[in-house]
């Protein structure tokens, strides 16, 4: 018995020693559970089309996008992709539209949006959001920004100036004062500026007339004969001056001269209700001008910032104070809307101007 106990003790000690020398097994890690989604997957907006399925614009384009009256029609189609069997809403800005579509098994969806749901004309930012079963609504899809323009363009205002020729006989001179009775331009080289005539003494006194030119230089002359007489040496280029019959010290005249200049052409200008295409703006077939029972043909100059400029009138020159009429039709705005009702405009022709209505 004693031997048996000794043997058991030896076996037990050997077992302890054996276990203490063995590397314990590595525990198997507990797998991390996959989180359950709470928000629906984000959809993709792929197309905006007419009710007939014709693309209105490329939703991936970075250009300025427009939707006109014909394209909007009674409704448009918005298309995209999303998880299968989910519900899709279209948003304009932060406002959700009533229209909702359920995606097909393929994840494709199409929603018809009534034109009335698009609201008033202006800039629109369209997105889509989706709701999967049991999940919250998704984040917004890619956005599409476009300008809705359903109003046809029209012309609103007409303005015109008459033509004129300034200094056509060589220039103009205006005299004020008491020393001279007549100032006549005689040539085309009239010099622009102001001259001052001073009478320094009576007829027959030496150096009895001085003329100060625009540069401030004083030139002295002698008027020796009685009565009206022309000053010698043409002190003002292209101008003949006649003094009063009896000159006396203290008399003075100021003469202001304008040199001959080019003619001022007549001009007309039409203002449109909105920006239109340059191509349609310059088509003369869109414009019919008339004045004093004469149908006139204008020369188109340029279009910029809603204004179309014309100069001159070909058939007959404009006359200040007369009425000018213009019928405008067929222009196209930037969204592609085409004017179908003519705009009939009238104005009173203003005086000639070298700057007014200039393009």
Coordinates of C-alpha atoms in Angstrom, one line a residue:
X1 CA 0.0 0.0 0.0
X2 CA 2.8 2.4 0.9
X3 CA 4.5 1.6 -2.4
X4 CA 1.2 2.3 -4.3
X5 CA 0.9 5.7 -2.7
X6 CA 4.5 6.6 -3.5
X7 CA 3.9 5.6 -7.1
X8 CA 0.8 7.9 -7.3
X9 CA 2.7 10.8 -5.8
X10 CA 5.5 10.4 -8.4
X11 CA 3.0 10.2 -11.3
X12 CA 1.2 13.3 -10.0
X13 CA 4.4 15.3 -9.7
X14 CA 5.5 14.2 -13.2
X15 CA 2.1 15.4 -14.5
X16 CA 2.6 18.8 -12.9
X17 CA 6.0 19.1 -14.3
X18 CA 4.9 18.1 -17.7
X19 CA 2.0 20.5 -17.8
X20 CA 4.1 23.4 -16.6
X21 CA 6.4 23.0 -19.6
X22 CA 3.6 23.0 -22.3
X23 CA 2.6 26.3 -24.2
X24 CA -1.2 26.9 -23.7
X25 CA -3.3 26.9 -26.9
X26 CA -4.1 30.4 -28.6
X27 CA -7.8 31.3 -28.0
X28 CA -9.9 31.9 -31.2
X29 CA -10.9 35.6 -31.4
X30 CA -14.6 36.5 -31.3
X31 CA -15.6 37.9 -34.8
X32 CA -16.7 41.6 -34.9
X33 CA -20.4 41.6 -35.8
X34 CA -21.3 43.4 -39.1
X35 CA -23.2 46.6 -38.2
X36 CA -26.8 46.7 -39.4
X37 CA -27.3 49.7 -41.7
X38 CA -29.7 52.4 -40.5
X39 CA -29.7 54.8 -43.5
X40 CA -30.6 53.9 -47.0
X41 CA -28.0 53.8 -49.8
X42 CA -27.5 57.0 -51.8
X43 CA -29.2 57.0 -55.2
X44 CA -27.8 58.4 -58.5
X45 CA -29.7 60.8 -60.7
X46 CA -28.8 59.9 -64.3
X47 CA -31.2 61.8 -66.7
X48 CA -33.7 64.6 -67.1
X49 CA -36.0 64.1 -70.1
X50 CA -39.1 65.4 -71.8
X51 CA -42.3 63.5 -71.4
X52 CA -41.4 61.7 -74.6
X53 CA -38.1 60.5 -73.3
X54 CA -35.9 63.0 -75.1
X55 CA -32.9 64.3 -73.1
X56 CA -33.3 67.9 -72.1
X57 CA -29.6 68.3 -71.0
X58 CA -26.7 66.3 -69.8
X59 CA -26.9 66.0 -66.0
X60 CA -23.1 65.6 -65.8
X61 CA -22.4 68.8 -67.7
X62 CA -20.7 71.8 -66.0
X63 CA -22.2 74.3 -68.5
X64 CA -25.1 76.5 -67.7
X65 CA -28.2 74.4 -68.2
X66 CA -31.7 75.6 -69.3
X67 CA -35.2 74.1 -69.6
X68 CA -37.6 75.9 -71.9
X69 CA -41.3 75.9 -72.2
X70 CA -41.4 73.2 -74.9
X71 CA -39.1 71.0 -72.9
X72 CA -41.0 71.3 -69.7
X73 CA -44.3 70.7 -71.5
X74 CA -46.9 69.3 -69.1
X75 CA -44.3 67.1 -67.3
X76 CA -40.7 65.9 -67.4
X77 CA -39.1 62.6 -66.6
X78 CA -36.4 62.2 -64.0
X79 CA -34.4 58.9 -64.0
X80 CA -31.8 57.2 -61.9
X81 CA -30.6 54.2 -60.0
X82 CA -31.1 53.1 -56.4
X83 CA -31.4 49.8 -54.3
X84 CA -34.1 47.5 -55.6
X85 CA -37.6 47.8 -54.1
X86 CA -37.0 51.1 -52.5
X87 CA -38.9 54.4 -52.7
X88 CA -37.5 57.4 -54.5
X89 CA -38.4 61.1 -54.0
X90 CA -37.3 64.1 -56.1
X91 CA -36.2 67.3 -54.2
X92 CA -36.0 70.8 -55.5
X93 CA -33.7 72.5 -53.1
X94 CA -34.9 71.3 -49.7
X95 CA -38.5 70.7 -50.8
X96 CA -39.6 67.2 -51.6
X97 CA -42.0 66.8 -54.5
X98 CA -45.1 64.6 -54.0
X99 CA -44.2 62.3 -56.9
X100 CA -42.7 59.0 -55.6
X101 CA -41.5 56.0 -57.6
X102 CA -40.5 52.4 -56.5
X103 CA -37.4 51.1 -58.0
X104 CA -37.5 47.9 -60.1
X105 CA -35.6 44.8 -59.3
X106 CA -32.8 46.2 -61.5
X107 CA -32.6 49.3 -59.3
X108 CA -33.8 51.6 -62.1
X109 CA -36.4 54.2 -61.4
X110 CA -38.3 56.9 -63.4
X111 CA -40.5 59.7 -61.9
X112 CA -42.8 62.0 -63.8
X113 CA -42.7 65.5 -62.5
X114 CA -45.6 67.8 -63.5
X115 CA -44.5 71.2 -64.9
X116 CA -46.6 72.9 -62.3
X117 CA -44.6 71.2 -59.6
X118 CA -41.4 72.9 -60.9
X119 CA -42.6 76.2 -59.6
X120 CA -41.9 79.7 -61.0
X121 CA -39.1 80.3 -63.5
X122 CA -35.6 80.6 -62.1
X123 CA -32.7 78.5 -61.0
X124 CA -33.5 75.0 -59.7
X125 CA -31.3 72.5 -57.8
X126 CA -32.7 69.0 -58.3
X127 CA -31.6 65.9 -56.3
X128 CA -33.1 62.5 -55.4
X129 CA -33.3 60.6 -52.1
X130 CA -34.3 57.0 -51.5
X131 CA -35.9 55.1 -48.6
X132 CA -35.3 51.4 -48.2
X133 CA -37.6 49.2 -46.2
X134 CA -36.9 49.6 -42.5
X135 CA -34.2 52.3 -43.1
X136 CA -34.0 56.0 -42.8
X137 CA -34.0 58.2 -45.9
X138 CA -30.7 58.4 -47.7
X139 CA -28.4 61.3 -48.3
X140 CA -29.1 63.4 -51.5
X141 CA -27.9 62.1 -54.8
X142 CA -25.7 64.1 -57.2
X143 CA -27.3 67.5 -57.9
X144 CA -28.4 69.0 -61.2
X145 CA -28.6 72.8 -61.4
X146 CA -30.6 74.3 -64.2
X147 CA -32.6 77.5 -65.1
X148 CA -36.3 77.0 -65.8
X149 CA -37.4 79.6 -68.4
X150 CA -40.9 79.1 -69.8
X151 CA -41.6 82.7 -70.8
X152 CA -41.2 83.7 -74.5
X153 CA -38.9 86.6 -75.2
X154 CA -40.2 89.9 -76.4
X155 CA -39.0 93.4 -77.2
X156 CA -39.9 96.1 -74.7
X157 CA -38.4 99.5 -75.6
X158 CA -37.4 101.4 -78.7
X159 CA -35.2 104.5 -78.7
X160 CA -33.7 106.6 -81.6
X161 CA -31.7 109.7 -82.4
X162 CA -31.8 111.7 -85.6
X163 CA -28.8 112.2 -87.8
X164 CA -27.0 115.5 -88.3
X165 CA -24.0 117.0 -89.9
X166 CA -22.0 119.3 -87.6
X167 CA -20.1 122.1 -89.3
X168 CA -20.7 120.9 -92.8
X169 CA -19.7 124.2 -94.4
X170 CA -16.4 124.3 -92.7
X171 CA -17.3 124.7 -89.0
X172 CA -19.5 126.9 -86.9
X173 CA -18.7 130.2 -85.1
X174 CA -20.9 132.0 -82.5
X175 CA -20.2 135.7 -81.7
X176 CA -21.4 137.5 -78.6
X177 CA -20.5 141.1 -77.6
X178 CA -20.4 144.6 -79.1
X179 CA -17.3 144.8 -81.3
X180 CA -18.4 142.7 -84.3
X181 CA -21.5 142.6 -86.4
X182 CA -20.9 139.5 -88.5
X183 CA -18.8 136.4 -88.3
X184 CA -18.9 134.2 -91.4
X185 CA -17.1 130.8 -91.9
X186 CA -15.6 130.6 -95.4
X187 CA -13.5 127.4 -95.4
X188 CA -13.2 123.8 -94.1
X189 CA -10.2 124.5 -91.9
X190 CA -12.0 126.4 -89.1
X191 CA -10.0 126.0 -85.9
X192 CA -11.7 125.0 -82.7
X193 CA -11.4 127.5 -79.8
X194 CA -12.4 130.8 -78.3
X195 CA -11.1 134.2 -79.6
X196 CA -11.7 137.5 -77.9
X197 CA -11.8 140.8 -79.9
X198 CA -11.0 144.0 -77.9
X199 CA -11.4 147.5 -79.4
X200 CA -8.6 149.7 -78.0
X201 CA -9.2 152.9 -79.9
X202 CA -11.4 154.7 -82.4
X203 CA -11.0 154.3 -86.2
X204 CA -7.7 155.6 -87.5
X205 CA -5.8 155.1 -84.2
X206 CA -2.8 152.8 -84.7
X207 CA -3.1 149.3 -83.1
X208 CA -6.7 150.0 -82.2
X209 CA -7.9 146.3 -82.3
X210 CA -6.4 143.3 -80.5
X211 CA -7.4 139.6 -80.8
X212 CA -6.5 137.0 -78.2
X213 CA -6.4 133.5 -79.7
X214 CA -7.1 130.2 -77.8
X215 CA -3.5 129.9 -76.8
X216 CA -3.5 133.3 -75.1
X217 CA -1.4 135.0 -77.7
X218 CA -2.5 138.6 -78.4
X219 CA -2.3 139.9 -82.0
X220 CA -2.7 143.6 -82.7
X221 CA -4.4 145.1 -85.8
X222 CA -5.2 148.6 -87.1
X223 CA -8.6 149.4 -88.5
X224 CA -8.1 152.6 -90.4
X225 CA -11.3 153.1 -92.6
X226 CA -14.6 154.2 -91.3
X227 CA -17.7 152.1 -91.3
X228 CA -17.9 148.3 -91.5
X229 CA -14.6 146.8 -92.7
X230 CA -13.1 143.4 -92.8
X231 CA -10.1 142.8 -90.5
X232 CA -7.0 141.9 -92.5
X233 CA -4.9 138.8 -92.3
X234 CA -7.7 136.4 -91.3
X235 CA -6.9 136.2 -87.5
X236 CA -9.3 133.3 -87.1
X237 CA -8.5 130.6 -89.8
X238 CA -11.4 130.1 -92.1
X239 CA -13.5 133.0 -90.6
X240 CA -14.3 136.5 -91.9
X241 CA -15.1 139.1 -89.2
X242 CA -16.9 142.4 -89.8
X243 CA -16.6 145.0 -87.1
X244 CA -19.3 147.5 -86.2
X245 CA -19.5 150.8 -88.2
X246 CA -18.0 153.0 -85.5
X247 CA -15.6 151.3 -83.2
X248 CA -14.7 152.8 -79.8
X249 CA -12.4 151.8 -77.0
X250 CA -13.9 149.3 -74.6
X251 CA -16.0 147.3 -77.1
X252 CA -15.4 143.6 -77.0
X253 CA -16.7 140.4 -78.7
X254 CA -16.1 136.8 -77.9
X255 CA -16.1 134.3 -80.8
X256 CA -16.4 130.6 -80.1
X257 CA -15.6 128.3 -83.0
X258 CA -16.2 124.6 -83.6
X259 CA -14.2 122.9 -86.4
X260 CA -15.9 120.9 -89.1
X261 CA -16.6 117.4 -87.9
X262 CA -18.0 114.2 -89.4
X263 CA -21.7 113.6 -89.6
X264 CA -23.5 112.1 -86.7
X265 CA -25.4 109.1 -88.0
X266 CA -28.9 108.3 -86.9
X267 CA -29.3 105.4 -84.5
X268 CA -31.9 103.1 -83.1
X269 CA -31.8 100.7 -80.2
X270 CA -34.2 97.9 -79.1
X271 CA -34.3 96.5 -75.6
X272 CA -35.5 92.9 -75.0
X273 CA -37.2 91.4 -72.0
X274 CA -34.3 89.0 -71.4
X275 CA -31.0 87.9 -72.9
X276 CA -31.5 86.5 -76.4
X277 CA -29.0 84.7 -78.7
X278 CA -26.8 87.0 -80.8
X279 CA -27.7 84.9 -83.9
X280 CA -31.4 85.7 -83.6
X281 CA -30.8 89.3 -82.5
X282 CA -28.9 90.3 -85.7
X283 CA -31.4 88.8 -88.2
X284 CA -32.8 91.8 -89.9
X285 CA -35.9 89.8 -91.0
X286 CA -37.0 90.1 -87.3
X287 CA -37.3 93.9 -87.5
X288 CA -39.5 96.2 -89.5
X289 CA -38.8 99.9 -89.0
X290 CA -41.1 102.7 -90.3
X291 CA -41.3 106.5 -90.0
X292 CA -43.5 109.0 -91.7
X293 CA -45.2 106.3 -93.8
X294 CA -41.8 105.0 -95.0
X295 CA -40.7 101.5 -94.3
X296 CA -37.1 101.8 -93.3
X297 CA -34.2 99.3 -93.5
X298 CA -31.7 99.7 -90.6
X299 CA -28.1 98.5 -90.6
X300 CA -27.5 96.2 -87.7
X301 CA -24.5 97.1 -85.6
X302 CA -24.2 94.8 -82.6
X303 CA -26.1 93.0 -79.8
X304 CA -25.0 93.2 -76.1
X305 CA -26.7 93.1 -72.7
X306 CA -30.3 92.8 -74.0
X307 CA -29.8 95.7 -76.4
X308 CA -29.8 95.5 -80.3
X309 CA -28.2 98.5 -81.9
X310 CA -28.9 99.9 -85.4
X311 CA -27.2 102.7 -87.5
X312 CA -28.0 104.2 -89.9
X313 CA -31.4 103.9 -91.5
X314 CA -30.9 103.1 -95.2
X315 CA -34.2 104.2 -96.8
X316 CA -34.5 107.7 -95.1
X317 CA -32.7 109.5 -92.4
X318 CA -34.5 109.9 -89.1
X319 CA -35.8 113.4 -88.2
X320 CA -35.8 114.7 -84.6
X321 CA -39.3 114.9 -83.2
X322 CA -40.8 112.3 -85.7
X323 CA -42.3 109.0 -84.5
X324 CA -40.3 105.9 -85.3
X325 CA -42.1 102.5 -85.2
X326 CA -40.6 99.0 -85.1
X327 CA -42.1 95.5 -85.2
X328 CA -39.9 92.8 -83.7
X329 CA -40.5 89.0 -84.0
X330 CA -38.8 85.7 -84.1
X331 CA -36.0 86.2 -81.6
X332 CA -34.8 83.3 -79.4
X333 CA -33.8 83.4 -75.8
X334 CA -30.9 81.5 -74.1
X335 CA -33.2 78.7 -73.1
X336 CA -34.4 78.2 -76.7
X337 CA -37.9 79.8 -76.3
X338 CA -38.9 81.4 -79.7
X339 CA -40.9 84.6 -79.8
X340 CA -44.1 83.9 -81.7
X341 CA -46.0 87.2 -81.2
X342 CA -44.5 90.4 -82.6
X343 CA -43.7 93.2 -80.3
X344 CA -44.8 96.6 -81.8
X345 CA -42.8 99.5 -80.4
X346 CA -42.8 103.3 -81.0
X347 CA -40.7 106.2 -79.9
X348 CA -40.1 109.9 -80.5
X349 CA -36.8 110.5 -82.3
X350 CA -34.4 112.5 -80.2
X351 CA -32.0 115.1 -81.4
X352 CA -28.7 114.0 -82.9
X353 CA -26.0 112.9 -80.5
X354 CA -22.4 111.7 -81.0
X355 CA -22.7 109.5 -77.9
X356 CA -26.4 108.6 -77.2
X357 CA -27.4 105.0 -78.2
X358 CA -23.9 104.2 -79.2
X359 CA -23.1 100.5 -79.0

